[in-house]
Amino acid sequence: MKFLPETVLALALLAGGAQAQVVVGDGIPQPLTETAGDPARGRAIVASRQRGLCLLCHTGPFPEERFQGNLAPTLAGAGSRSTPAQLRLRLVDPRRLNPDSIMPPYFSTEGLTRVGANWVAKTVLTAQEIEDVIAFLSTLRE
Amino acid sequence: MRRLACLLLLLPAAALADERRSGSTYMSAETQAMQKDDTANPGMLWVQDGAALWSRKPAADKKACADCHGDAAASMKGVAARYPAFDAEQGRPVDLATRINLCREKHQQAAPFAAESESLLGLSAWLGLQSRGLPISPDPDPRSEPFREAGRRLYEQRMGQLNFACAQCHDDNAGKRLAGSVIPQAHPTGYPIYRLEWQGMGSLQRRLRNCMTGVRAEPFAYGAPEMVELELFLMSRAAGMTVETPGVRP
């Protein structure tokens, strides 16, 4: 995974009422919420075409989902390849890891253009949903 | 990616291995067969409506399209393959639908057709058919050039909550699967199209609005300058490819 030159960076993200997030190295060690993520809810979010949208691009261990995209690496083994902190930064704003990434920023409203009226000033996922997804991805080990 | 697009504009298509593919080539054999067979292609129903409208007077004392333009097979051949085209009176390029409506207002003293109305789609499909089999030949008027450039910039600009540019899907990831759909190269070869998912006919701009709402961007309005700019750019990118109107899509 690519490191950004700056090691510590405070992103004050007001969206979703979340606390300030501190980027350390290539991750965000501090959870976004007090409540621990729920892997079952996380799985549902990842598999959902309306909420997570992950399977538009990624494949993964979801035998019940027929249509999975192939624009991105598989999510299988994501929990072995990345720490929760790395997963958190990856989801909050993948542009921090790779400015050219096509993966959408799930918890940032910065630097976007022509956002549709229904989505203005909203993040794709809420802070708690991000934590649920991280909890689920961390169970994907190989 | 950008360099390739420029090369394609500068060189005659035959001078380089042409990797461009019409969206129809990604379709199942059945859907391709449906597009090719005029008796099975649902878009032909709109073509027939358009043919009727072509020779119908909007009112007894008004002229029909055919009264000015005569036989469409002769006078309209190649027109759809060239649009959007620069209009000196408007001071900017206009798309084919706008051209039809300008004729309605100026020469037929009739109300313009609404965007995506059956009449406008019918006439557009009828005009499109007069270019079927001909190469896409973008407007050569140099005054269109800055608008085409603006279209290229829009094509490369990320937009929406999901932060995607057209180019990221249609240049960088064409041929791959976005969930169940193969991402085509976005060549406007078959418009207006009959889309099975819509159970109806739709213009290129309807398609573009779908892509924009897909990335949760605010879509440009029908006929908006940005739409015409995007169309101009897409037509140049597809220069030399064959017009297939009326296309069918899944």
mmCIF file of C-alpha atoms in Angstrom:
data_model
loop_
_atom_site.group_PDB
_atom_site.id
_atom_site.type_symbol
_atom_site.label_atom_id
_atom_site.label_comp_id
_atom_site.label_asym_id
_atom_site.label_seq_id
_atom_site.Cartn_x
_atom_site.Cartn_y
_atom_site.Cartn_z
ATOM 1 C CA MET A 1 0.000 0.000 0.000
ATOM 2 C CA LYS A 2 1.256 3.467 -0.886
ATOM 3 C CA PHE A 3 2.286 5.865 1.875
ATOM 4 C CA LEU A 4 1.646 9.557 1.705
ATOM 5 C CA PRO A 5 4.609 11.760 2.486
ATOM 6 C CA GLU A 6 2.855 13.394 5.394
ATOM 7 C CA THR A 7 2.655 11.006 8.344
ATOM 8 C CA VAL A 8 0.158 12.746 10.551
ATOM 9 C CA LEU A 9 -2.718 14.645 9.105
ATOM 10 C CA ALA A 10 -5.835 15.792 10.862
ATOM 11 C CA LEU A 11 -8.947 15.717 8.739
ATOM 12 C CA ALA A 12 -11.699 17.581 10.452
ATOM 13 C CA LEU A 13 -14.648 15.933 8.781
ATOM 14 C CA LEU A 14 -17.859 17.482 9.920
ATOM 15 C CA ALA A 15 -20.016 15.214 7.795
ATOM 16 C CA GLY A 16 -22.042 12.741 9.802
ATOM 17 C CA GLY A 17 -21.093 14.471 13.044
ATOM 18 C CA ALA A 18 -17.957 12.375 13.266
ATOM 19 C CA GLN A 19 -14.972 13.212 15.406
ATOM 20 C CA ALA A 20 -11.812 14.575 13.843
ATOM 21 C CA GLN A 21 -9.885 11.766 12.185
ATOM 22 C CA VAL A 22 -6.171 11.510 12.601
ATOM 23 C CA VAL A 23 -4.301 9.875 9.769
ATOM 24 C CA VAL A 24 -1.178 8.110 10.997
ATOM 25 C CA GLY A 25 0.986 6.683 8.233
ATOM 26 C CA ASP A 26 -1.346 4.846 5.872
ATOM 27 C CA GLY A 27 -4.213 4.447 8.289
ATOM 28 C CA ILE A 28 -6.688 5.961 10.736
ATOM 29 C CA PRO A 29 -6.141 4.030 13.983
ATOM 30 C CA GLN A 30 -8.961 5.636 15.948
ATOM 31 C CA PRO A 31 -12.478 4.231 15.278
ATOM 32 C CA LEU A 32 -14.951 6.820 13.994
ATOM 33 C CA THR A 33 -17.578 5.949 16.613
ATOM 34 C CA GLU A 34 -17.817 4.699 20.188
ATOM 35 C CA THR A 35 -19.864 1.639 19.242
ATOM 36 C CA ALA A 36 -17.821 -1.282 17.902
ATOM 37 C CA GLY A 37 -18.576 -2.286 14.322
ATOM 38 C CA ASP A 38 -20.983 -5.152 13.675
ATOM 39 C CA PRO A 39 -19.634 -7.621 11.074
ATOM 40 C CA ALA A 40 -23.096 -8.936 10.133
ATOM 41 C CA ARG A 41 -24.359 -5.439 9.376
ATOM 42 C CA GLY A 42 -21.082 -4.772 7.579
ATOM 43 C CA ARG A 43 -21.583 -7.779 5.330
ATOM 44 C CA ALA A 44 -25.071 -6.588 4.385
ATOM 45 C CA ILE A 45 -23.731 -3.118 3.551
ATOM 46 C CA VAL A 46 -20.917 -4.480 1.390
ATOM 47 C CA ALA A 47 -23.268 -6.792 -0.518
ATOM 48 C CA SER A 48 -25.956 -4.137 -1.045
ATOM 49 C CA ARG A 49 -26.194 -2.454 -4.411
ATOM 50 C CA GLN A 50 -27.855 0.581 -2.795
ATOM 51 C CA ARG A 51 -25.742 1.054 0.347
ATOM 52 C CA GLY A 52 -22.159 -0.094 -0.109
ATOM 53 C CA LEU A 53 -22.020 -0.437 -3.909
ATOM 54 C CA CYS A 54 -18.782 -2.394 -3.327
ATOM 55 C CA LEU A 55 -19.698 -5.263 -5.648
ATOM 56 C CA LEU A 56 -20.182 -2.871 -8.540
ATOM 57 C CA CYS A 57 -16.375 -2.968 -8.762
ATOM 58 C CA HIS A 58 -15.123 -5.701 -6.427
ATOM 59 C CA THR A 59 -15.654 -9.432 -6.329
ATOM 60 C CA GLY A 60 -15.716 -11.191 -2.993
ATOM 61 C CA PRO A 61 -16.960 -14.229 -1.082
ATOM 62 C CA PHE A 62 -20.659 -13.588 -1.756
ATOM 63 C CA PRO A 63 -21.931 -16.754 -3.455
ATOM 64 C CA GLU A 64 -25.507 -15.390 -3.417
ATOM 65 C CA GLU A 65 -24.592 -12.283 -5.451
ATOM 66 C CA ARG A 66 -24.595 -13.127 -9.147
ATOM 67 C CA PHE A 67 -23.352 -9.848 -10.540
ATOM 68 C CA GLN A 68 -19.993 -8.763 -9.218
ATOM 69 C CA GLY A 69 -17.764 -6.271 -10.970
ATOM 70 C CA ASN A 70 -14.158 -6.754 -12.050
ATOM 71 C CA LEU A 71 -12.786 -3.208 -11.849
ATOM 72 C CA ALA A 72 -11.041 -3.831 -8.527
ATOM 73 C CA PRO A 73 -9.189 -6.531 -6.571
ATOM 74 C CA THR A 74 -11.181 -9.199 -4.711
ATOM 75 C CA LEU A 75 -12.267 -8.462 -1.177
ATOM 76 C CA ALA A 76 -11.440 -12.039 -0.175
ATOM 77 C CA GLY A 77 -8.528 -11.867 2.233
ATOM 78 C CA ALA A 78 -8.886 -8.091 2.751
ATOM 79 C CA GLY A 79 -8.585 -8.629 6.523
ATOM 80 C CA SER A 80 -5.240 -10.418 6.148
ATOM 81 C CA ARG A 81 -3.809 -7.796 3.823
ATOM 82 C CA SER A 82 -4.820 -4.691 5.773
ATOM 83 C CA THR A 83 -5.149 -3.629 9.380
ATOM 84 C CA PRO A 84 -8.406 -2.030 10.572
ATOM 85 C CA ALA A 85 -6.603 1.325 10.550
ATOM 86 C CA GLN A 86 -5.621 0.864 6.899
ATOM 87 C CA LEU A 87 -9.130 -0.262 5.976
ATOM 88 C CA ARG A 88 -10.530 2.819 7.712
ATOM 89 C CA LEU A 89 -8.455 5.260 5.665
ATOM 90 C CA ARG A 90 -9.125 3.248 2.493
ATOM 91 C CA LEU A 91 -12.878 3.641 3.067
ATOM 92 C CA VAL A 92 -12.922 7.172 4.460
ATOM 93 C CA ASP A 93 -11.015 8.605 1.496
ATOM 94 C CA PRO A 94 -9.058 6.364 -0.918
ATOM 95 C CA ARG A 95 -7.649 9.514 -2.542
ATOM 96 C CA ARG A 96 -5.350 9.762 0.502
ATOM 97 C CA LEU A 97 -3.722 6.501 -0.597
ATOM 98 C CA ASN A 98 -3.854 7.020 -4.345
ATOM 99 C CA PRO A 99 -5.095 10.296 -5.825
ATOM 100 C CA ASP A 100 -6.073 8.481 -9.032
ATOM 101 C CA SER A 101 -8.061 5.731 -7.324
ATOM 102 C CA ILE A 102 -11.468 5.118 -8.851
ATOM 103 C CA MET A 103 -12.767 3.897 -5.490
ATOM 104 C CA PRO A 104 -15.294 6.472 -4.213
ATOM 105 C CA PRO A 105 -14.596 8.362 -0.994
ATOM 106 C CA TYR A 106 -17.110 6.819 1.419
ATOM 107 C CA PHE A 107 -16.721 9.323 4.240
ATOM 108 C CA SER A 108 -15.554 12.573 2.686
ATOM 109 C CA THR A 109 -17.457 15.325 0.944
ATOM 110 C CA GLU A 110 -14.365 17.327 0.032
ATOM 111 C CA GLY A 111 -13.228 18.151 -3.464
ATOM 112 C CA LEU A 112 -16.326 16.776 -5.225
ATOM 113 C CA THR A 113 -17.956 18.366 -8.289
ATOM 114 C CA ARG A 114 -21.634 18.552 -9.331
ATOM 115 C CA VAL A 115 -22.890 16.314 -6.557
ATOM 116 C CA GLY A 116 -26.573 15.473 -7.187
ATOM 117 C CA ALA A 117 -29.156 17.399 -5.175
ATOM 118 C CA ASN A 118 -30.092 14.302 -3.150
ATOM 119 C CA TRP A 119 -26.521 13.722 -2.095
ATOM 120 C CA VAL A 120 -25.141 17.192 -1.381
ATOM 121 C CA ALA A 121 -23.112 17.397 1.854
ATOM 122 C CA LYS A 122 -23.851 13.739 2.595
ATOM 123 C CA THR A 123 -21.268 10.999 2.823
ATOM 124 C CA VAL A 124 -21.896 7.685 1.036
ATOM 125 C CA LEU A 125 -21.833 5.798 4.333
ATOM 126 C CA THR A 126 -22.283 6.961 7.924
ATOM 127 C CA ALA A 127 -19.516 6.720 10.513
ATOM 128 C CA GLN A 128 -21.160 3.685 12.097
ATOM 129 C CA GLU A 129 -21.595 1.985 8.728
ATOM 130 C CA ILE A 130 -17.870 2.486 8.035
ATOM 131 C CA GLU A 131 -17.080 0.777 11.330
ATOM 132 C CA ASP A 132 -19.485 -2.093 10.493
ATOM 133 C CA VAL A 133 -17.789 -2.579 7.107
ATOM 134 C CA ILE A 134 -14.325 -2.596 8.713
ATOM 135 C CA ALA A 135 -15.510 -5.172 11.263
ATOM 136 C CA PHE A 136 -16.755 -7.359 8.405
ATOM 137 C CA LEU A 137 -13.694 -6.938 6.172
ATOM 138 C CA SER A 138 -11.469 -7.876 9.129
ATOM 139 C CA THR A 139 -13.160 -11.305 9.196
ATOM 140 C CA LEU A 140 -12.126 -11.946 5.556
ATOM 141 C CA ARG A 141 -8.881 -13.825 6.152
ATOM 142 C CA GLU A 142 -6.888 -16.242 4.104
ATOM 143 C CA MET B 1 -5.895 7.952 -23.016
ATOM 144 C CA ARG B 2 -6.079 11.604 -24.023
ATOM 145 C CA ARG B 3 -3.231 11.071 -26.439
ATOM 146 C CA LEU B 4 -5.040 8.194 -28.080
ATOM 147 C CA ALA B 5 -8.153 10.307 -28.525
ATOM 148 C CA CYS B 6 -6.082 13.050 -30.203
ATOM 149 C CA LEU B 7 -4.377 10.576 -32.501
ATOM 150 C CA LEU B 8 -7.711 9.207 -33.526
ATOM 151 C CA LEU B 9 -8.791 12.703 -34.445
ATOM 152 C CA LEU B 10 -5.662 13.449 -36.442
ATOM 153 C CA LEU B 11 -5.143 10.218 -38.338
ATOM 154 C CA PRO B 12 -7.495 8.597 -40.770
ATOM 155 C CA ALA B 13 -9.058 5.639 -38.979
ATOM 156 C CA ALA B 14 -7.325 3.128 -41.236
ATOM 157 C CA ALA B 15 -3.850 4.407 -40.323
ATOM 158 C CA LEU B 16 -3.837 2.725 -36.927
ATOM 159 C CA ALA B 17 -5.121 -0.498 -35.535
ATOM 160 C CA ASP B 18 -8.603 0.675 -34.628
ATOM 161 C CA GLU B 19 -9.525 -0.683 -31.232
ATOM 162 C CA ARG B 20 -12.788 1.176 -31.127
ATOM 163 C CA ARG B 21 -15.915 -0.919 -30.753
ATOM 164 C CA SER B 22 -19.522 0.040 -31.025
ATOM 165 C CA GLY B 23 -21.599 -0.693 -27.924
ATOM 166 C CA SER B 24 -23.595 -3.158 -30.027
ATOM 167 C CA THR B 25 -20.584 -5.496 -30.282
ATOM 168 C CA TYR B 26 -20.746 -6.155 -26.520
ATOM 169 C CA MET B 27 -24.367 -7.302 -26.707
ATOM 170 C CA SER B 28 -25.661 -10.866 -26.695
ATOM 171 C CA ALA B 29 -26.199 -12.525 -30.074
ATOM 172 C CA GLU B 30 -29.982 -12.242 -29.609
ATOM 173 C CA THR B 31 -29.899 -8.498 -28.936
ATOM 174 C CA GLN B 32 -27.544 -7.964 -31.886
ATOM 175 C CA ALA B 33 -29.931 -9.932 -34.092
ATOM 176 C CA MET B 34 -32.845 -7.824 -32.833
ATOM 177 C CA GLN B 35 -31.002 -4.616 -33.808
ATOM 178 C CA LYS B 36 -30.070 -5.933 -37.260
ATOM 179 C CA ASP B 37 -33.511 -7.177 -38.261
ATOM 180 C CA ASP B 38 -35.811 -4.268 -39.113
ATOM 181 C CA THR B 39 -38.880 -6.422 -38.548
ATOM 182 C CA ALA B 40 -37.711 -7.276 -34.998
ATOM 183 C CA ASN B 41 -36.091 -3.952 -34.046
ATOM 184 C CA PRO B 42 -38.636 -2.072 -31.878
ATOM 185 C CA GLY B 43 -36.914 1.220 -32.796
ATOM 186 C CA MET B 44 -38.381 0.872 -36.285
ATOM 187 C CA LEU B 45 -41.802 1.732 -34.819
ATOM 188 C CA TRP B 46 -40.458 5.162 -33.888
ATOM 189 C CA VAL B 47 -38.825 5.447 -37.306
ATOM 190 C CA GLN B 48 -42.244 4.866 -38.894
ATOM 191 C CA ASP B 49 -43.828 7.539 -36.685
ATOM 192 C CA GLY B 50 -41.016 9.872 -37.681
ATOM 193 C CA ALA B 51 -41.579 9.154 -41.377
ATOM 194 C CA ALA B 52 -45.259 10.027 -40.974
ATOM 195 C CA LEU B 53 -44.448 13.238 -39.116
ATOM 196 C CA TRP B 54 -41.933 14.179 -41.814
ATOM 197 C CA SER B 55 -44.674 14.583 -44.392
ATOM 198 C CA ARG B 56 -47.514 15.754 -42.125
ATOM 199 C CA LYS B 57 -48.340 19.482 -41.993
ATOM 200 C CA PRO B 58 -48.546 20.744 -38.397
ATOM 201 C CA ALA B 59 -51.663 22.717 -39.519
ATOM 202 C CA ALA B 60 -53.502 23.062 -42.818
ATOM 203 C CA ASP B 61 -51.829 26.366 -43.716
ATOM 204 C CA LYS B 62 -48.341 25.293 -42.539
ATOM 205 C CA LYS B 63 -45.587 23.436 -44.325
ATOM 206 C CA ALA B 64 -44.530 19.865 -43.575
ATOM 207 C CA CYS B 65 -40.790 19.045 -43.224
ATOM 208 C CA ALA B 66 -41.088 17.338 -46.624
ATOM 209 C CA ASP B 67 -42.489 20.513 -48.227
ATOM 210 C CA CYS B 68 -39.119 22.209 -47.669
ATOM 211 C CA HIS B 69 -36.725 19.267 -47.657
ATOM 212 C CA GLY B 70 -38.346 16.843 -50.112
ATOM 213 C CA ASP B 71 -37.266 13.218 -50.039
ATOM 214 C CA ALA B 72 -35.438 12.603 -46.756
ATOM 215 C CA ALA B 73 -33.444 9.753 -48.294
ATOM 216 C CA ALA B 74 -31.721 12.359 -50.464
ATOM 217 C CA SER B 75 -31.820 15.591 -48.462
ATOM 218 C CA MET B 76 -31.162 14.142 -44.997
ATOM 219 C CA LYS B 77 -28.519 11.606 -45.949
ATOM 220 C CA GLY B 78 -25.485 12.065 -43.669
ATOM 221 C CA VAL B 79 -27.057 14.816 -41.584
ATOM 222 C CA ALA B 80 -27.390 12.822 -38.351
ATOM 223 C CA ALA B 81 -23.819 11.557 -38.848
ATOM 224 C CA ARG B 82 -22.583 15.171 -38.633
ATOM 225 C CA TYR B 83 -24.558 16.616 -35.712
ATOM 226 C CA PRO B 84 -24.176 18.505 -33.363
ATOM 227 C CA ALA B 85 -23.316 21.224 -35.895
ATOM 228 C CA PHE B 86 -22.490 24.910 -35.596
ATOM 229 C CA ASP B 87 -25.461 27.263 -36.024
ATOM 230 C CA ALA B 88 -24.455 30.803 -36.927
ATOM 231 C CA GLU B 89 -27.714 32.307 -35.659
ATOM 232 C CA GLN B 90 -27.365 30.677 -32.226
ATOM 233 C CA GLY B 91 -23.640 31.378 -32.191
ATOM 234 C CA ARG B 92 -23.014 27.845 -30.977
ATOM 235 C CA PRO B 93 -23.361 24.215 -32.020
ATOM 236 C CA VAL B 94 -26.834 22.710 -31.751
ATOM 237 C CA ASP B 95 -27.794 19.055 -31.427
ATOM 238 C CA LEU B 96 -30.129 17.345 -33.863
ATOM 239 C CA ALA B 97 -33.144 17.560 -31.533
ATOM 240 C CA THR B 98 -32.627 21.320 -31.197
ATOM 241 C CA ARG B 99 -32.287 21.635 -34.972
ATOM 242 C CA ILE B 100 -35.622 19.847 -35.423
ATOM 243 C CA ASN B 101 -37.253 22.176 -32.908
ATOM 244 C CA LEU B 102 -35.710 25.290 -34.513
ATOM 245 C CA CYS B 103 -37.353 24.213 -37.779
ATOM 246 C CA ARG B 104 -40.645 23.645 -35.937
ATOM 247 C CA GLU B 105 -40.607 27.155 -34.548
ATOM 248 C CA LYS B 106 -39.076 29.123 -37.409
ATOM 249 C CA HIS B 107 -40.460 27.360 -40.461
ATOM 250 C CA GLN B 108 -43.589 25.659 -39.220
ATOM 251 C CA GLN B 109 -44.719 28.211 -36.615
ATOM 252 C CA ALA B 110 -45.417 25.292 -34.321
ATOM 253 C CA ALA B 111 -44.561 24.655 -30.675
ATOM 254 C CA PRO B 112 -41.265 22.817 -30.114
ATOM 255 C CA PHE B 113 -41.511 19.155 -29.150
ATOM 256 C CA ALA B 114 -40.703 18.332 -25.526
ATOM 257 C CA ALA B 115 -37.399 16.592 -24.801
ATOM 258 C CA GLU B 116 -37.786 12.795 -25.101
ATOM 259 C CA SER B 117 -41.326 13.131 -26.506
ATOM 260 C CA GLU B 118 -42.324 10.330 -28.862
ATOM 261 C CA SER B 119 -42.538 12.810 -31.760
ATOM 262 C CA LEU B 120 -39.045 14.176 -31.220
ATOM 263 C CA LEU B 121 -37.588 10.684 -30.788
ATOM 264 C CA GLY B 122 -39.504 9.541 -33.885
ATOM 265 C CA LEU B 123 -38.173 12.336 -36.081
ATOM 266 C CA SER B 124 -34.670 11.873 -34.666
ATOM 267 C CA ALA B 125 -34.805 8.135 -35.391
ATOM 268 C CA TRP B 126 -36.137 8.807 -38.912
ATOM 269 C CA LEU B 127 -33.294 11.246 -39.592
ATOM 270 C CA GLY B 128 -30.824 8.829 -37.992
ATOM 271 C CA LEU B 129 -31.944 6.093 -40.346
ATOM 272 C CA GLN B 130 -31.020 8.282 -43.329
ATOM 273 C CA SER B 131 -27.399 8.039 -42.123
ATOM 274 C CA ARG B 132 -27.421 4.355 -41.243
ATOM 275 C CA GLY B 133 -24.320 2.680 -42.671
ATOM 276 C CA LEU B 134 -22.491 5.980 -43.173
ATOM 277 C CA PRO B 135 -19.362 6.968 -41.244
ATOM 278 C CA ILE B 136 -19.731 9.384 -38.330
ATOM 279 C CA SER B 137 -18.376 12.665 -39.749
ATOM 280 C CA PRO B 138 -18.102 15.325 -37.034
ATOM 281 C CA ASP B 139 -18.954 18.926 -37.836
ATOM 282 C CA PRO B 140 -15.902 20.349 -39.644
ATOM 283 C CA ASP B 141 -16.777 23.989 -38.762
ATOM 284 C CA PRO B 142 -13.760 25.389 -36.862
ATOM 285 C CA ARG B 143 -16.147 27.437 -34.711
ATOM 286 C CA SER B 144 -17.267 24.155 -33.095
ATOM 287 C CA GLU B 145 -13.743 23.401 -31.911
ATOM 288 C CA PRO B 146 -13.788 25.246 -28.552
ATOM 289 C CA PHE B 147 -17.099 23.564 -27.716
ATOM 290 C CA ARG B 148 -15.644 20.155 -28.563
ATOM 291 C CA GLU B 149 -12.686 20.929 -26.283
ATOM 292 C CA ALA B 150 -15.095 21.873 -23.498
ATOM 293 C CA GLY B 151 -16.767 18.503 -24.062
ATOM 294 C CA ARG B 152 -13.452 16.728 -23.725
ATOM 295 C CA ARG B 153 -12.804 18.495 -20.428
ATOM 296 C CA LEU B 154 -16.239 17.479 -19.130
ATOM 297 C CA TYR B 155 -15.550 13.910 -20.218
ATOM 298 C CA GLU B 156 -12.363 13.852 -18.196
ATOM 299 C CA GLN B 157 -13.717 15.624 -15.134
ATOM 300 C CA ARG B 158 -14.698 13.635 -12.080
ATOM 301 C CA MET B 159 -18.202 14.334 -10.857
ATOM 302 C CA GLY B 160 -20.840 13.289 -8.374
ATOM 303 C CA GLN B 161 -20.737 11.853 -4.884
ATOM 304 C CA LEU B 162 -18.999 8.756 -6.282
ATOM 305 C CA ASN B 163 -16.414 11.000 -7.954
ATOM 306 C CA PHE B 164 -16.107 9.404 -11.388
ATOM 307 C CA ALA B 165 -15.131 10.806 -14.766
ATOM 308 C CA CYS B 166 -16.657 9.414 -17.962
ATOM 309 C CA ALA B 167 -13.111 8.611 -19.089
ATOM 310 C CA GLN B 168 -12.412 6.478 -16.028
ATOM 311 C CA CYS B 169 -15.172 4.104 -17.015
ATOM 312 C CA HIS B 170 -15.242 4.388 -20.782
ATOM 313 C CA ASP B 171 -11.513 4.730 -21.578
ATOM 314 C CA ASP B 172 -9.712 3.198 -18.606
ATOM 315 C CA ASN B 173 -12.151 0.373 -17.809
ATOM 316 C CA ALA B 174 -14.111 -0.273 -21.010
ATOM 317 C CA GLY B 175 -14.796 -3.960 -21.549
ATOM 318 C CA LYS B 176 -14.733 -4.705 -17.824
ATOM 319 C CA ARG B 177 -17.831 -5.428 -15.783
ATOM 320 C CA LEU B 178 -19.524 -2.915 -13.500
ATOM 321 C CA ALA B 179 -21.618 -5.386 -11.487
ATOM 322 C CA GLY B 180 -23.552 -7.157 -14.271
ATOM 323 C CA SER B 181 -23.011 -4.618 -17.076
ATOM 324 C CA VAL B 182 -20.112 -4.584 -19.490
ATOM 325 C CA ILE B 183 -18.802 -1.016 -19.728
ATOM 326 C CA PRO B 184 -18.919 -0.026 -23.421
ATOM 327 C CA GLN B 185 -16.569 2.507 -25.012
ATOM 328 C CA ALA B 186 -19.354 5.119 -25.151
ATOM 329 C CA HIS B 187 -19.501 5.629 -28.905
ATOM 330 C CA PRO B 188 -22.754 7.296 -29.947
ATOM 331 C CA THR B 189 -23.284 5.002 -32.937
ATOM 332 C CA GLY B 190 -26.903 3.943 -32.502
ATOM 333 C CA TYR B 191 -28.888 6.860 -31.065
ATOM 334 C CA PRO B 192 -31.735 7.251 -30.464
ATOM 335 C CA ILE B 193 -31.843 3.677 -29.155
ATOM 336 C CA TYR B 194 -34.548 1.286 -28.064
ATOM 337 C CA ARG B 195 -33.454 0.120 -24.620
ATOM 338 C CA LEU B 196 -35.018 -3.058 -23.294
ATOM 339 C CA GLU B 197 -34.559 -1.825 -19.732
ATOM 340 C CA TRP B 198 -36.511 1.363 -20.555
ATOM 341 C CA GLN B 199 -39.039 -0.513 -22.662
ATOM 342 C CA GLY B 200 -38.836 2.492 -24.891
ATOM 343 C CA MET B 201 -36.803 4.778 -27.035
ATOM 344 C CA GLY B 202 -34.312 7.269 -25.639
ATOM 345 C CA SER B 203 -31.838 9.843 -26.863
ATOM 346 C CA LEU B 204 -28.090 9.966 -26.301
ATOM 347 C CA GLN B 205 -28.725 12.656 -23.702
ATOM 348 C CA ARG B 206 -31.034 10.346 -21.772
ATOM 349 C CA ARG B 207 -28.187 7.820 -21.731
ATOM 350 C CA LEU B 208 -25.722 10.459 -20.507
ATOM 351 C CA ARG B 209 -28.140 11.539 -17.776
ATOM 352 C CA ASN B 210 -28.330 7.883 -16.654
ATOM 353 C CA CYS B 211 -24.549 7.711 -16.389
ATOM 354 C CA MET B 212 -24.479 10.966 -14.405
ATOM 355 C CA THR B 213 -27.153 9.927 -11.928
ATOM 356 C CA GLY B 214 -25.322 6.595 -11.655
ATOM 357 C CA VAL B 215 -22.362 8.381 -10.135
ATOM 358 C CA ARG B 216 -24.765 10.536 -8.075
ATOM 359 C CA ALA B 217 -23.993 13.701 -10.022
ATOM 360 C CA GLU B 218 -26.550 16.367 -10.902
ATOM 361 C CA PRO B 219 -27.320 15.540 -14.551
ATOM 362 C CA PHE B 220 -27.200 18.292 -17.158
ATOM 363 C CA ALA B 221 -30.608 19.299 -18.507
ATOM 364 C CA TYR B 222 -31.729 18.114 -21.943
ATOM 365 C CA GLY B 223 -30.289 20.469 -24.549
ATOM 366 C CA ALA B 224 -27.980 22.178 -22.011
ATOM 367 C CA PRO B 225 -24.780 23.582 -23.546
ATOM 368 C CA GLU B 226 -22.754 20.993 -21.630
ATOM 369 C CA MET B 227 -24.805 18.181 -23.183
ATOM 370 C CA VAL B 228 -24.123 19.476 -26.678
ATOM 371 C CA GLU B 229 -20.422 19.807 -25.817
ATOM 372 C CA LEU B 230 -20.274 16.220 -24.584
ATOM 373 C CA GLU B 231 -22.098 15.034 -27.716
ATOM 374 C CA LEU B 232 -19.654 16.925 -29.946
ATOM 375 C CA PHE B 233 -16.716 15.341 -28.191
ATOM 376 C CA LEU B 234 -18.197 11.834 -28.314
ATOM 377 C CA MET B 235 -18.898 12.218 -32.048
ATOM 378 C CA SER B 236 -15.263 13.204 -32.732
ATOM 379 C CA ARG B 237 -14.051 10.300 -30.657
ATOM 380 C CA ALA B 238 -16.208 8.032 -32.818
ATOM 381 C CA ALA B 239 -15.299 9.690 -36.141
ATOM 382 C CA GLY B 240 -15.349 7.166 -38.960
ATOM 383 C CA MET B 241 -17.372 4.571 -37.050
ATOM 384 C CA THR B 242 -20.600 3.444 -38.690
ATOM 385 C CA VAL B 243 -24.006 4.899 -37.818
ATOM 386 C CA GLU B 244 -26.338 2.074 -36.682
ATOM 387 C CA THR B 245 -29.500 4.008 -35.793
ATOM 388 C CA PRO B 246 -31.924 2.756 -34.555
ATOM 389 C CA GLY B 247 -29.762 0.851 -32.061
ATOM 390 C CA VAL B 248 -31.059 -1.646 -29.515
ATOM 391 C CA ARG B 249 -29.505 -1.956 -26.050
ATOM 392 C CA PRO B 250 -30.172 -4.342 -23.161
#
